[in-house]
Coordinates of C-alpha atoms in Angstrom, one line a residue:
Chain F
X1 CA -45.9 -48.2 42.5
X2 CA -45.3 -45.5 45.1
X3 CA -42.8 -42.8 44.2
X4 CA -41.4 -43.0 47.7
X5 CA -40.0 -46.4 46.9
X6 CA -37.4 -45.1 44.5
X7 CA -36.9 -41.6 45.9
X8 CA -34.0 -42.6 48.2
X9 CA -31.9 -43.6 45.2
X10 CA -32.1 -40.1 43.7
X11 CA -29.7 -37.3 44.6
X12 CA -30.8 -34.2 46.4
X13 CA -30.2 -31.7 43.6
X14 CA -33.1 -31.3 41.1
X15 CA -32.5 -33.2 37.9
X16 CA -32.9 -30.6 35.2
X17 CA -29.7 -28.6 36.0
X18 CA -27.1 -31.2 34.9
X19 CA -29.2 -32.0 31.8
X20 CA -29.3 -28.3 30.8
X21 CA -25.5 -28.0 31.2
X22 CA -25.0 -31.2 29.3
X23 CA -27.2 -30.1 26.4
X24 CA -25.3 -26.8 26.2
X25 CA -22.0 -28.7 26.2
X26 CA -23.3 -31.0 23.4
X27 CA -24.3 -27.9 21.3
X28 CA -20.8 -26.4 21.8
X29 CA -19.1 -29.6 20.7
X30 CA -21.3 -29.9 17.7
X31 CA -20.5 -26.3 16.7
X32 CA -16.8 -27.1 17.0
X33 CA -17.1 -30.2 15.0
X34 CA -18.9 -28.4 12.2
X35 CA -16.2 -25.7 12.0
X36 CA -13.3 -28.2 11.6
X37 CA -12.4 -30.0 8.5
X38 CA -9.7 -30.7 5.9
X39 CA -10.7 -27.5 4.0
X40 CA -10.6 -24.4 6.1
X41 CA -13.9 -22.5 6.1
X42 CA -14.1 -19.1 7.8
X43 CA -17.0 -18.7 10.4
X44 CA -18.9 -16.3 8.1
X45 CA -18.9 -18.7 5.2
X46 CA -19.8 -21.5 7.7
X47 CA -22.9 -19.5 8.8
X48 CA -23.7 -18.7 5.2
X49 CA -23.6 -22.4 4.3
X50 CA -25.9 -23.3 7.2
X51 CA -28.4 -20.6 6.2
X52 CA -28.3 -21.5 2.5
X53 CA -28.8 -25.2 3.5
X54 CA -31.8 -24.3 5.7
X55 CA -33.3 -22.4 2.8
X56 CA -32.6 -25.2 0.4
X57 CA -30.3 -23.1 -1.8
X58 CA -27.1 -25.2 -1.6
X59 CA -24.7 -23.7 -4.2
X60 CA -21.0 -23.4 -4.4
X61 CA -18.2 -25.4 -2.9
X62 CA -18.5 -24.1 0.7
X63 CA -22.2 -24.7 0.8
X64 CA -21.7 -28.3 -0.3
X65 CA -18.9 -28.9 2.2
X66 CA -20.8 -27.4 5.1
X67 CA -24.3 -28.6 4.4
X68 CA -23.8 -31.9 2.6
X69 CA -20.6 -33.2 4.1
X70 CA -20.1 -31.8 7.6
X71 CA -23.5 -31.1 9.1
X72 CA -25.1 -34.5 8.3
X73 CA -21.9 -36.2 9.6
X74 CA -22.0 -34.4 12.9
X75 CA -25.7 -34.9 13.3
X76 CA -25.4 -38.6 12.5
X77 CA -22.6 -39.0 15.0
X78 CA -24.7 -37.4 17.7
X79 CA -27.7 -39.5 16.9
X80 CA -25.7 -42.8 16.8
X81 CA -23.9 -41.9 20.0
X82 CA -27.1 -41.1 21.8
X83 CA -28.7 -44.3 20.5
X84 CA -25.9 -46.6 21.5
X85 CA -25.5 -45.1 24.9
X86 CA -29.2 -45.2 25.6
X87 CA -29.5 -48.8 24.3
X88 CA -26.5 -49.7 26.5
X89 CA -28.1 -48.2 29.6
X90 CA -31.3 -50.0 28.8
X91 CA -29.6 -53.4 28.4
X92 CA -27.6 -52.8 31.6
X93 CA -30.8 -51.9 33.4
X94 CA -32.8 -54.9 32.1
X95 CA -30.2 -57.5 32.8
X96 CA -28.9 -55.7 35.9
X97 CA -25.5 -56.6 34.5
X98 CA -22.7 -54.0 34.3
X99 CA -21.0 -55.8 31.3
X100 CA -24.1 -55.5 29.1
X101 CA -23.8 -53.4 26.0
X102 CA -26.0 -52.8 22.9
X103 CA -24.3 -55.7 21.1
X104 CA -25.1 -58.2 23.9
X105 CA -27.8 -60.0 21.9
X106 CA -25.9 -60.2 18.6
X107 CA -26.9 -57.0 16.8
X108 CA -23.3 -56.2 15.9
X109 CA -22.3 -59.6 14.6
X110 CA -25.6 -59.9 12.7
X111 CA -25.1 -56.4 11.1
X112 CA -21.5 -57.2 10.4
X113 CA -22.4 -60.4 8.6
X114 CA -25.1 -58.6 6.6
X115 CA -22.8 -55.8 5.6
X116 CA -20.0 -58.3 4.7
X117 CA -22.4 -60.4 2.6
X118 CA -23.4 -57.4 0.6
X119 CA -19.9 -56.1 0.1
X120 CA -18.7 -59.5 -1.1
X121 CA -21.6 -60.6 -3.2
X122 CA -22.9 -57.3 -4.6
X123 CA -21.0 -57.9 -7.8
X124 CA -22.6 -61.3 -8.4
X125 CA -26.0 -60.9 -7.0
X126 CA -27.7 -57.7 -8.3
X127 CA -30.5 -57.6 -5.8
X128 CA -28.0 -57.6 -2.9
X129 CA -26.3 -54.6 -4.5
X130 CA -29.7 -52.8 -4.8
X131 CA -30.5 -53.6 -1.2
X132 CA -27.4 -51.8 -0.1
X133 CA -25.2 -52.2 3.0
X134 CA -27.4 -50.2 5.5
X135 CA -30.6 -52.1 4.8
X136 CA -28.9 -55.5 4.9
X137 CA -27.0 -54.7 8.1
X138 CA -30.3 -53.5 9.7
X139 CA -32.2 -56.6 8.6
X140 CA -29.5 -59.0 9.7
X141 CA -29.1 -57.3 13.1
X142 CA -32.9 -57.5 13.8
X143 CA -33.0 -61.1 12.5
X144 CA -30.1 -62.2 14.7
X145 CA -31.6 -60.7 17.9
X146 CA -35.0 -62.2 17.0
X147 CA -33.3 -65.6 16.6
X148 CA -31.4 -65.2 19.9
X149 CA -34.6 -64.3 21.7
X150 CA -36.5 -67.2 20.2
X151 CA -33.8 -69.7 21.3
X152 CA -33.6 -68.3 24.8
X153 CA -37.4 -68.1 25.3
X154 CA -38.9 -70.5 27.8
X155 CA -42.6 -70.4 27.5
X156 CA -43.6 -66.8 28.1
X157 CA -40.5 -66.1 30.0
X158 CA -37.2 -64.6 28.8
X159 CA -34.6 -65.7 31.3
X160 CA -31.7 -63.2 31.3
X161 CA -29.0 -65.9 31.6
X162 CA -30.2 -67.8 28.5
X163 CA -30.6 -64.6 26.6
X164 CA -27.0 -63.5 27.3
X165 CA -25.6 -67.0 26.6
X166 CA -27.4 -67.5 23.3
X167 CA -26.5 -64.0 22.3
X168 CA -22.8 -64.7 22.8
X169 CA -22.9 -68.0 21.0
X170 CA -24.9 -66.8 18.0
X171 CA -22.6 -63.8 17.9
X172 CA -19.5 -65.9 17.8
X173 CA -20.8 -68.1 15.0
X174 CA -21.7 -65.1 12.9
X175 CA -18.4 -63.4 13.6
X176 CA -16.7 -66.5 12.3
X177 CA -18.8 -66.5 9.2
X178 CA -17.9 -62.8 8.6
X179 CA -14.2 -63.5 9.0
X180 CA -14.5 -66.3 6.5
X181 CA -16.2 -64.0 4.0
X182 CA -13.3 -61.5 4.5
X183 CA -10.6 -64.1 3.9
X184 CA -12.4 -65.7 1.0
X185 CA -12.6 -62.3 -0.9
X186 CA -9.4 -60.5 -0.1
X187 CA -10.0 -57.6 -2.4
X188 CA -13.1 -56.7 -0.3
X189 CA -11.5 -57.4 3.1
X190 CA -10.3 -53.8 3.7
X191 CA -13.8 -52.5 2.9
X192 CA -15.4 -55.0 5.3
X193 CA -12.9 -54.3 8.1
X194 CA -13.2 -50.6 7.9
X195 CA -17.0 -51.0 8.0
X196 CA -16.7 -53.3 11.0
X197 CA -14.6 -50.7 12.9
X198 CA -17.2 -48.0 12.3
X199 CA -17.2 -44.7 10.4
X200 CA -19.4 -41.7 9.8
X201 CA -17.7 -40.9 6.5
X202 CA -20.8 -42.1 4.6
X203 CA -23.1 -39.6 6.3
X204 CA -25.6 -37.9 4.1
X205 CA -29.1 -36.5 4.6
X206 CA -30.5 -39.4 2.6
X207 CA -28.9 -41.9 5.0
X208 CA -29.7 -39.9 8.1
X209 CA -33.4 -39.4 7.8
X210 CA -34.5 -43.1 7.9
X211 CA -32.2 -43.7 10.8
X212 CA -33.6 -40.7 12.7
X213 CA -37.2 -42.0 12.0
X214 CA -36.3 -45.3 13.7
X215 CA -34.2 -43.9 16.5
X216 CA -36.5 -41.2 17.8
X217 CA -39.5 -43.5 18.7
X218 CA -37.1 -46.1 20.1
X219 CA -35.4 -43.5 22.3
X220 CA -38.7 -42.2 23.5
X221 CA -39.8 -45.7 24.4
X222 CA -36.6 -46.3 26.4
X223 CA -36.9 -43.0 28.2
X224 CA -40.6 -43.7 29.0
X225 CA -39.5 -46.9 30.8
X226 CA -37.2 -45.2 33.2
X227 CA -39.3 -45.5 36.3
X228 CA -40.1 -49.2 35.6
X229 CA -36.3 -49.8 35.2
X230 CA -35.7 -48.1 38.5
X231 CA -38.2 -50.4 40.2
X232 CA -36.7 -53.4 38.4
X233 CA -33.3 -52.7 40.0
X234 CA -34.9 -54.0 43.3
X235 CA -35.0 -57.4 41.7
X236 CA -37.5 -58.9 39.2
X237 CA -39.7 -60.5 42.0
X238 CA -39.9 -57.4 44.1
X239 CA -40.7 -55.3 41.0
X240 CA -43.5 -57.7 40.0
X241 CA -44.9 -57.5 43.5
X242 CA -44.9 -53.7 43.1
X243 CA -47.0 -54.1 40.0
X244 CA -44.5 -53.6 37.2
X245 CA -45.4 -55.9 34.3
X246 CA -41.9 -57.3 34.1
X247 CA -42.0 -59.4 31.0
X248 CA -43.8 -56.7 29.0
X249 CA -41.4 -54.0 30.1
X250 CA -38.4 -56.3 29.4
X251 CA -39.7 -57.3 25.9
X252 CA -40.5 -53.7 25.1
X253 CA -37.1 -52.4 26.2
X254 CA -35.3 -55.2 24.3
X255 CA -37.3 -54.3 21.1
X256 CA -36.7 -50.6 21.5
X257 CA -33.0 -51.0 22.3
X258 CA -32.5 -53.4 19.5
X259 CA -34.2 -51.1 17.0
X260 CA -32.0 -48.3 18.1
X261 CA -28.8 -50.4 18.0
X262 CA -29.6 -51.9 14.6
X263 CA -30.4 -48.5 13.1
X264 CA -27.2 -47.1 14.5
X265 CA -25.1 -50.0 13.3
X266 CA -26.6 -50.0 9.8
X267 CA -25.3 -46.5 9.0
X268 CA -22.2 -46.2 11.2
X269 CA -20.8 -49.8 11.4
X270 CA -19.9 -51.4 14.7
X271 CA -18.7 -48.8 17.1
X272 CA -17.8 -50.4 20.4
X273 CA -17.4 -49.1 23.9
X274 CA -19.8 -46.1 23.7
X275 CA -22.8 -48.2 24.8
X276 CA -20.8 -49.9 27.5
X277 CA -18.8 -47.0 29.0
X278 CA -20.9 -43.8 28.7
X279 CA -23.8 -45.1 30.8
X280 CA -21.4 -46.1 33.5
X281 CA -19.6 -42.8 33.4
X282 CA -22.8 -40.9 33.6
X283 CA -23.9 -43.1 36.5
X284 CA -20.6 -42.4 38.3
X285 CA -20.8 -38.7 37.7
X286 CA -24.5 -38.0 38.1
X287 CA -26.1 -40.9 40.1
X288 CA -27.8 -44.1 39.3
X289 CA -31.6 -43.7 39.0
X290 CA -32.8 -44.3 35.4
X291 CA -35.0 -41.2 35.3
X292 CA -31.8 -39.1 35.5
X293 CA -29.4 -41.6 33.9
X294 CA -31.2 -42.2 30.6
X295 CA -31.5 -38.6 29.3
X296 CA -28.0 -37.8 30.4
X297 CA -26.6 -41.0 28.9
X298 CA -28.2 -40.0 25.6
X299 CA -26.7 -36.5 25.7
X300 CA -23.3 -37.6 26.8
X301 CA -23.3 -40.5 24.3
X302 CA -23.9 -38.0 21.5
X303 CA -21.2 -35.6 22.9
X304 CA -18.6 -38.4 23.2
X305 CA -19.4 -39.7 19.7
X306 CA -19.2 -36.3 18.0
X307 CA -15.8 -35.7 19.7
X308 CA -14.6 -39.2 18.8
X309 CA -15.5 -38.6 15.2
X310 CA -13.8 -35.2 15.2
X311 CA -10.7 -37.0 16.4
X312 CA -11.2 -39.8 13.9
X313 CA -11.1 -37.3 10.9
X314 CA -8.4 -34.9 12.2
X315 CA -5.6 -36.9 14.0
X316 CA -4.2 -38.3 10.7
X317 CA -6.0 -36.0 8.3
X318 CA -6.6 -36.2 5.4
X319 CA -6.8 -39.9 6.1
X320 CA -9.2 -41.2 8.8
X321 CA -8.9 -43.5 11.8
X322 CA -11.9 -45.8 12.3
X323 CA -14.1 -44.1 14.9
X324 CA -14.5 -47.4 16.8
X325 CA -10.7 -47.4 17.3
X326 CA -10.9 -43.9 18.8
X327 CA -13.8 -44.7 21.1
X328 CA -12.0 -47.7 22.6
X329 CA -8.6 -46.0 22.8
X330 CA -9.9 -42.9 24.5
X331 CA -12.9 -44.2 26.3
X332 CA -11.1 -47.0 28.1
X333 CA -8.5 -45.0 30.0
X334 CA -11.0 -42.2 30.6
X335 CA -13.4 -44.7 32.2
X336 CA -10.7 -46.3 34.3
X337 CA -9.6 -42.9 35.6
X338 CA -13.2 -42.1 36.5
X339 CA -13.6 -45.5 38.2
X340 CA -10.5 -44.9 40.4
X341 CA -11.5 -41.4 41.3
X342 CA -14.8 -42.7 42.5
X343 CA -13.2 -45.3 44.7
X344 CA -10.8 -42.9 46.5
Chain O
X1 CA -41.8 -27.0 -32.3
X2 CA -41.3 -30.3 -34.1
X3 CA -39.4 -28.6 -36.9
X4 CA -37.1 -27.0 -34.4
X5 CA -36.5 -30.3 -32.6
X6 CA -35.7 -32.0 -35.9
X7 CA -33.4 -29.2 -36.8
X8 CA -31.6 -29.4 -33.5
X9 CA -31.3 -33.2 -33.8
X10 CA -29.9 -32.9 -37.3
X11 CA -27.5 -30.2 -36.1
X12 CA -26.3 -32.4 -33.2
X13 CA -25.8 -35.3 -35.4
X14 CA -23.8 -33.2 -37.9
X15 CA -21.7 -31.9 -35.0
X16 CA -21.0 -35.4 -33.8
X17 CA -19.9 -36.6 -37.2
X18 CA -17.7 -33.5 -37.7
X19 CA -15.8 -33.6 -34.5
X20 CA -13.8 -36.4 -32.9
X21 CA -15.7 -36.1 -29.6
X22 CA -19.0 -34.1 -29.7
X23 CA -19.9 -32.2 -26.6
X24 CA -22.2 -32.2 -24.8
X25 CA -21.4 -35.9 -24.5
X26 CA -23.5 -38.3 -22.5
X27 CA -22.1 -41.7 -21.4
X28 CA -23.3 -44.5 -19.1
X29 CA -20.7 -45.8 -16.7
X30 CA -20.3 -49.4 -15.3
X31 CA -22.7 -48.8 -12.4
X32 CA -25.4 -47.5 -14.7
X33 CA -24.8 -43.8 -13.9
X34 CA -25.1 -41.3 -16.6
X35 CA -22.5 -38.6 -17.1
X36 CA -23.0 -35.6 -19.3
X37 CA -19.9 -33.5 -20.2
X38 CA -20.5 -30.0 -21.7
X39 CA -16.9 -29.8 -22.8
X40 CA -13.7 -31.7 -22.7
X41 CA -12.8 -32.0 -18.9
X42 CA -10.0 -29.7 -17.8
X43 CA -10.0 -30.4 -14.0
X44 CA -9.8 -34.2 -13.5
X45 CA -9.6 -36.0 -10.3
X46 CA -8.5 -39.7 -10.5
X47 CA -9.1 -41.9 -7.5
X48 CA -7.6 -45.1 -9.1
X49 CA -3.8 -45.5 -9.8
X50 CA -4.4 -47.2 -13.2
X51 CA -6.8 -44.5 -14.3
X52 CA -4.2 -41.9 -13.4
X53 CA -1.7 -43.7 -15.6
X54 CA -4.2 -43.9 -18.4
X55 CA -5.1 -40.2 -18.3
X56 CA -1.4 -39.4 -18.5
X57 CA -0.7 -41.9 -21.2
X58 CA -3.4 -40.2 -23.3
X59 CA -1.4 -36.9 -22.9
X60 CA -3.8 -35.3 -20.5
X61 CA -1.6 -35.4 -17.4
X62 CA -1.8 -31.6 -17.1
X63 CA -5.5 -31.8 -16.7
X64 CA -5.2 -33.8 -13.5
X65 CA -5.9 -31.6 -10.4
X66 CA -6.0 -34.4 -7.7
X67 CA -5.2 -38.1 -7.3
X68 CA -5.6 -40.9 -4.8
X69 CA -2.7 -41.6 -2.4
X70 CA -1.5 -44.7 -4.3
X71 CA -1.2 -42.9 -7.7
X72 CA 2.5 -42.7 -8.2
X73 CA 3.0 -43.1 -12.0
X74 CA 4.1 -41.2 -14.0
X75 CA 6.3 -39.8 -11.2
X76 CA 5.0 -36.2 -11.8
X77 CA 1.6 -37.0 -10.4
X78 CA 3.1 -37.4 -6.9
X79 CA 3.2 -33.6 -6.7
X80 CA -0.6 -33.3 -7.1
X81 CA -3.0 -32.9 -4.1
X82 CA -3.7 -36.4 -2.6
X83 CA -7.3 -37.2 -1.7
X84 CA -7.1 -40.5 0.2
X85 CA -8.4 -43.5 -1.6
X86 CA -11.7 -44.6 -3.1
X87 CA -12.8 -46.3 0.2
X88 CA -11.6 -43.4 2.4
X89 CA -11.7 -40.2 0.3
X90 CA -11.1 -36.7 1.6
X91 CA -14.4 -35.5 0.1
X92 CA -14.0 -32.0 1.4
X93 CA -10.7 -31.5 -0.4
X94 CA -12.1 -33.2 -3.5
X95 CA -15.1 -30.8 -3.6
X96 CA -12.8 -27.8 -3.0
X97 CA -10.8 -28.8 -6.1
X98 CA -13.9 -28.2 -8.2
X99 CA -13.3 -31.1 -10.6
X100 CA -15.2 -31.3 -13.9
X101 CA -14.6 -35.1 -14.0
X102 CA -14.0 -37.6 -11.2
X103 CA -12.7 -41.0 -12.2
X104 CA -13.3 -43.9 -9.7
X105 CA -14.0 -47.6 -9.4
X106 CA -17.4 -49.4 -9.5
X107 CA -17.0 -51.1 -6.1
X108 CA -16.2 -48.6 -3.4
X109 CA -19.5 -46.6 -3.7
X110 CA -17.5 -43.4 -4.1
X111 CA -19.2 -42.7 -7.4
X112 CA -22.7 -42.5 -5.8
X113 CA -21.3 -40.2 -3.0
X114 CA -19.6 -37.9 -5.5
X115 CA -22.6 -37.8 -7.8
X116 CA -24.8 -36.9 -4.8
X117 CA -22.6 -33.8 -4.3
X118 CA -23.4 -32.7 -7.9
X119 CA -20.1 -33.5 -9.4
X120 CA -19.6 -35.4 -12.8
X121 CA -18.2 -38.8 -12.1
X122 CA -17.4 -41.9 -14.2
X123 CA -17.4 -45.1 -12.3
X124 CA -15.7 -48.2 -13.7
X125 CA -12.1 -49.2 -13.9
X126 CA -10.7 -52.1 -15.9
X127 CA -10.1 -55.4 -14.1
X128 CA -8.8 -57.4 -17.1
X129 CA -6.5 -57.0 -20.1
X130 CA -9.4 -56.7 -22.6
X131 CA -11.4 -54.3 -20.4
X132 CA -8.3 -52.1 -20.1
X133 CA -8.0 -51.9 -23.9
X134 CA -11.7 -50.9 -24.1
X135 CA -11.2 -48.4 -21.3
X136 CA -8.5 -46.6 -23.2
X137 CA -11.1 -45.9 -25.9
X138 CA -13.7 -44.8 -23.4
X139 CA -11.5 -42.4 -21.6
X140 CA -10.1 -41.2 -24.9
X141 CA -13.7 -40.2 -26.0
X142 CA -14.4 -38.6 -22.6
X143 CA -11.2 -36.5 -22.8
X144 CA -11.4 -35.8 -26.6
X145 CA -8.2 -37.9 -27.0
X146 CA -9.5 -40.5 -29.4
X147 CA -6.4 -40.6 -31.6
X148 CA -4.1 -40.9 -28.6
X149 CA -6.3 -43.8 -27.3
X150 CA -6.0 -45.7 -30.6
X151 CA -2.2 -45.2 -30.5
X152 CA -2.0 -46.4 -26.9
X153 CA -4.1 -49.4 -27.7
X154 CA -2.0 -50.2 -30.7
X155 CA 1.2 -49.9 -28.8
X156 CA 0.1 -52.2 -25.9
X157 CA -1.3 -54.8 -28.4
X158 CA 2.0 -54.5 -30.4
X159 CA 4.1 -55.2 -27.3
X160 CA 2.0 -58.2 -26.4
X161 CA 1.9 -59.6 -29.9
X162 CA 5.7 -59.3 -30.2
X163 CA 6.1 -61.3 -27.0
X164 CA 3.5 -63.9 -28.1
X165 CA 5.4 -64.4 -31.4
X166 CA 8.7 -65.0 -29.6
X167 CA 7.0 -67.3 -27.1
X168 CA 5.5 -69.3 -30.0
X169 CA 9.0 -69.7 -31.4
X170 CA 10.3 -71.3 -28.2
X171 CA 10.7 -75.0 -27.9
X172 CA 7.3 -76.5 -26.8
X173 CA 8.6 -77.4 -23.3
X174 CA 9.4 -73.8 -22.6
X175 CA 6.1 -72.2 -23.6
X176 CA 4.4 -72.9 -20.3
X177 CA 6.9 -72.2 -17.5
X178 CA 5.2 -73.1 -14.3
X179 CA 5.1 -70.2 -11.9
X180 CA 4.1 -69.7 -8.3
X181 CA 3.1 -66.1 -7.7
X182 CA 3.0 -65.2 -4.1
X183 CA 0.9 -62.3 -3.1
X184 CA 1.6 -62.7 0.6
X185 CA 3.3 -65.4 2.7
X186 CA 0.2 -67.0 4.2
X187 CA 0.2 -67.8 1.1
X188 CA -2.2 -66.1 -1.2
X189 CA -1.7 -66.6 -4.9
X190 CA -3.3 -66.0 -8.3
X191 CA -5.3 -68.4 -10.4
X192 CA -4.9 -68.6 -14.3
X193 CA -8.2 -66.7 -14.7
X194 CA -7.0 -63.7 -12.7
X195 CA -5.6 -60.5 -14.3
X196 CA -2.0 -61.5 -13.5
X197 CA -2.8 -65.1 -14.6
X198 CA -3.7 -63.8 -18.1
X199 CA -0.6 -61.7 -18.3
X200 CA 1.5 -64.9 -17.3
X201 CA -0.3 -66.8 -20.1
X202 CA 0.7 -64.1 -22.7
X203 CA 4.3 -64.2 -21.4
X204 CA 4.6 -68.0 -21.8
X205 CA 4.0 -69.0 -18.2
X206 CA 1.3 -70.6 -16.2
X207 CA 0.3 -70.3 -12.5
X208 CA 0.5 -73.6 -10.6
X209 CA -2.8 -72.8 -9.0
X210 CA -5.7 -74.8 -10.6
X211 CA -8.3 -72.6 -12.2
X212 CA -11.0 -74.2 -10.0
X213 CA -9.5 -72.4 -7.0
X214 CA -10.6 -69.0 -8.2
X215 CA -8.7 -65.9 -9.0
X216 CA -7.0 -65.0 -5.7
X217 CA -7.1 -68.1 -3.5
X218 CA -5.3 -68.9 -0.3
X219 CA -3.5 -72.1 -1.1
X220 CA -2.2 -75.0 0.9
X221 CA 1.6 -74.7 1.3
X222 CA 1.7 -78.4 0.3
X223 CA 0.3 -77.4 -3.1
X224 CA 3.5 -75.4 -3.8
X225 CA 5.7 -78.4 -3.0
X226 CA 3.5 -80.8 -5.0
X227 CA 3.4 -78.6 -8.1
X228 CA 7.2 -77.9 -7.9
X229 CA 7.2 -74.5 -9.8
X230 CA 10.1 -73.6 -12.1
X231 CA 9.8 -69.9 -11.1
X232 CA 8.6 -68.2 -7.9
X233 CA 7.6 -64.6 -8.0
X234 CA 7.6 -62.9 -4.6
X235 CA 5.1 -60.0 -5.0
X236 CA 5.3 -59.6 -1.2
X237 CA 9.0 -58.7 -1.3
X238 CA 8.2 -54.9 -1.0
X239 CA 6.4 -55.8 2.2
X240 CA 9.2 -57.6 3.9
X241 CA 9.4 -61.1 2.4
X242 CA 12.9 -62.1 1.2
X243 CA 14.3 -64.8 -1.1
X244 CA 16.3 -66.3 1.8
X245 CA 13.2 -66.6 4.0
X246 CA 11.1 -68.1 1.2
X247 CA 13.8 -70.7 0.4
X248 CA 14.1 -71.7 4.0
X249 CA 10.4 -72.8 4.2
X250 CA 9.7 -76.5 4.9
X251 CA 9.9 -78.5 1.8
X252 CA 11.2 -75.7 -0.5
X253 CA 14.8 -76.8 -0.6
X254 CA 14.1 -79.3 -3.3
X255 CA 11.9 -77.1 -5.5
X256 CA 13.2 -76.5 -9.1
X257 CA 12.9 -72.8 -8.6
X258 CA 15.1 -72.9 -5.5
X259 CA 17.7 -75.2 -7.1
X260 CA 17.9 -73.1 -10.2
X261 CA 18.0 -69.8 -8.2
X262 CA 14.8 -68.6 -9.7
X263 CA 13.0 -67.4 -6.7
X264 CA 12.6 -63.8 -7.7
X265 CA 11.9 -60.8 -5.4
X266 CA 10.0 -58.1 -7.2
X267 CA 10.3 -54.4 -6.3
X268 CA 7.4 -52.0 -5.7
X269 CA 7.5 -50.6 -9.2
X270 CA 7.4 -54.1 -10.7
X271 CA 4.5 -55.1 -8.4
X272 CA 2.5 -52.0 -9.3
X273 CA 3.2 -52.6 -13.0
X274 CA 2.0 -56.2 -12.7
X275 CA -1.1 -55.3 -10.7
X276 CA -2.6 -52.3 -12.6
X277 CA -4.6 -53.0 -15.8
X278 CA -3.5 -49.8 -17.5
X279 CA -1.1 -48.4 -20.1
X280 CA 1.9 -50.3 -18.7
X281 CA 0.3 -53.7 -19.4
X282 CA 2.5 -54.2 -22.4
X283 CA 5.6 -53.4 -20.3
X284 CA 4.3 -55.9 -17.7
X285 CA 4.1 -58.7 -20.2
X286 CA 7.6 -57.9 -21.4
X287 CA 8.9 -57.9 -17.8
X288 CA 7.2 -61.3 -17.2
X289 CA 8.7 -62.7 -20.4
X290 CA 12.2 -61.6 -19.3
X291 CA 11.7 -63.1 -15.9
X292 CA 10.3 -66.4 -17.2
X293 CA 12.7 -66.9 -20.1
X294 CA 16.0 -65.4 -19.1
X295 CA 18.3 -64.8 -22.1
X296 CA 15.5 -65.2 -24.6
X297 CA 14.0 -61.7 -24.3

C-alpha cells in the first residue's frame, strides 16, 4: 500500500484546479437552468423567489414557480447525474470493463418492472398505489441486484464474469415482463414508456430529500474507495498482494453504487448513457486515476444532466422530450468526437 | 362558544338549503382528496378533453382559462392556452394562470402535484356512461350549474332512450349487429364491457370480442375471420389505416362486412366523440345507431 505504486498514473498538475473549475461551471449551469422556463421570470423576481423559499415564505405565483418547480428539478437533476456518473465509474473500476454502466447488474430493468407494476395495478391493488412508483422502483432495483449477486456468487467470491452475465440475463427477463405489462394495459403504456425514458418533471422537495439522504452516503463511500480502486486496476491478484481486501472493497462498492443507482432511478426513471459516457469523457479529458476521476465524474455527471434536462424541457416547449433521449442523442456524438480527438 | 358554533352551523345549513350550491363547498374527489371552494370557480383549467366538453356543455365555457393539448371541442377552446397533457403538464404555465379550479384525471398523479402547489384540484374523470351522467351532476354542483347539469343529463338520457326504443322495434335479428371495432391494426379492439362496448350495446350492436378477453384486448387476427363481423369500424383511420388496406388483409375478402361494403373509416371527430365519456355520449350512440342500421335511423 505504498503511495508510490500509483503515483506514476497521476498527471503532474495538482488535482484541485480542474475540480474547482468544474464546480464553478456546474454552478453557472445550474443558475442558467433555474432562470429558464416556460414562464419568463425576470432576474430580480428569481432572486426574490429563492430568498423567499430559503426563508420558508413561499407565496405568489413566481415564488411557487421558482422554489417549488424549478429549483427542486435542477437540484434533483444534478444529484441524479452525479449519482449515475459516480456509480458508472465505480462499476467500470470494479469490473475493469469499459462497457460497464450503473445498470449492468439489472437495477434499471428491476426498477422499470417495479414502476410498471405500480402504474398498471395501482387501480386494482390499493396497497400498491399507496406504495407509489418511487418506492416500488427502488425496492425492485435493490431486489434485482441482490438476486443477480446471489446467483453469481461462488462461495465467498463474486466472479466478475458471472456477475455481468447473470445481470444481463435477469435484466432481459425483467425487461420482457415490463414490455408485456405495457402491451397488456394499453392505456397505461404511454405513462410507463415515458417513465422508462426518464424525466425530472416530477421533482419536488418531498421526493428529493429521501433520495439525497440515500445518495450522499453512497457517494461518500464510493469516493472513499478511490485509492483501493486505483490499486485494483493492477489486477485483482496484484491488488490482493498489496494488501487491498479485494472482496470487501468490491462488495462495498457494488452496494454503494447500487444504492445510488436505485435511488436515482426511483425518482428520475431510467436515464441511459450518463453513467457510461461521463466517466470515460472525464478520464479522457483529465486522466485516469480514481482519486481524480471520481470527484470530477460526479461534478460533470451533474453538469451534463442539468444541461440535458434544460434541453429536455425547452427544445419542444411547452411539451417535453424524455431526458434519456437527450442524454443518448447528445452524449453519443460528443463522446465519439472526444474519442477521435484523443487518438489523433 | 357552543352557542356560537351551533348558531354558525344552523346558519350554514340554512344557506345550503336556500342556495343551489352553497359556498364554501367541500367535496371529496375520486382519489380521496378534499377540495374546498370559497366561491363558484371563475378561472378553470381542464386537463382532460371530456371534462372540457362538460364544462362548456354546462354553459361555463367562458370560465375556462387553460386546457390540455387534446381538448378541441367545442372548437372555441382551441384558442385557449394549452398546458400539455395530464402526464406531461406545463406546470409553470398552469401555475401562472392562477386557476381557482383544476380538473384532471385520477390516474396520472397530476392531482397530487397540483395540490402540492397549493391549487384547488378535482381528480376524477368518468370512464363509463353511468359515471359520466353522475359527473355532470358533480361538476354542476362545483360550478353552481345544477340546473344546467340536470338538463344535460336529461338530454343525453333522452337521446339514448330514443335510440333504444327504435332498436327494440327492429326485427330480432337486427338488434345485435356484430361489430369489429379496430383501435389499431395490430389489432387492438374493445370488449363488450368497455365504454365503447356499452355504447354499441345501446345502439343495437355487439363487439365480436368475447367479454372474457377484457376491455381493450389485443386479439388474434383469426378471431376476426372466425366471428365474421357484419360491420367493421376503423377507429385507426385518422392514423393512416384505410378501408382498402383493411379489406386486403388475409382472410378478409369473405367477411360479411367486406362483401356488404360495411368496413367504415371513422374521422377524427367521430373517433373523439366515441372515445370521450362526456356530453356528446348521446350523439355518439345516435352516430353508432346510424352506422349499424343504415336507413333505419
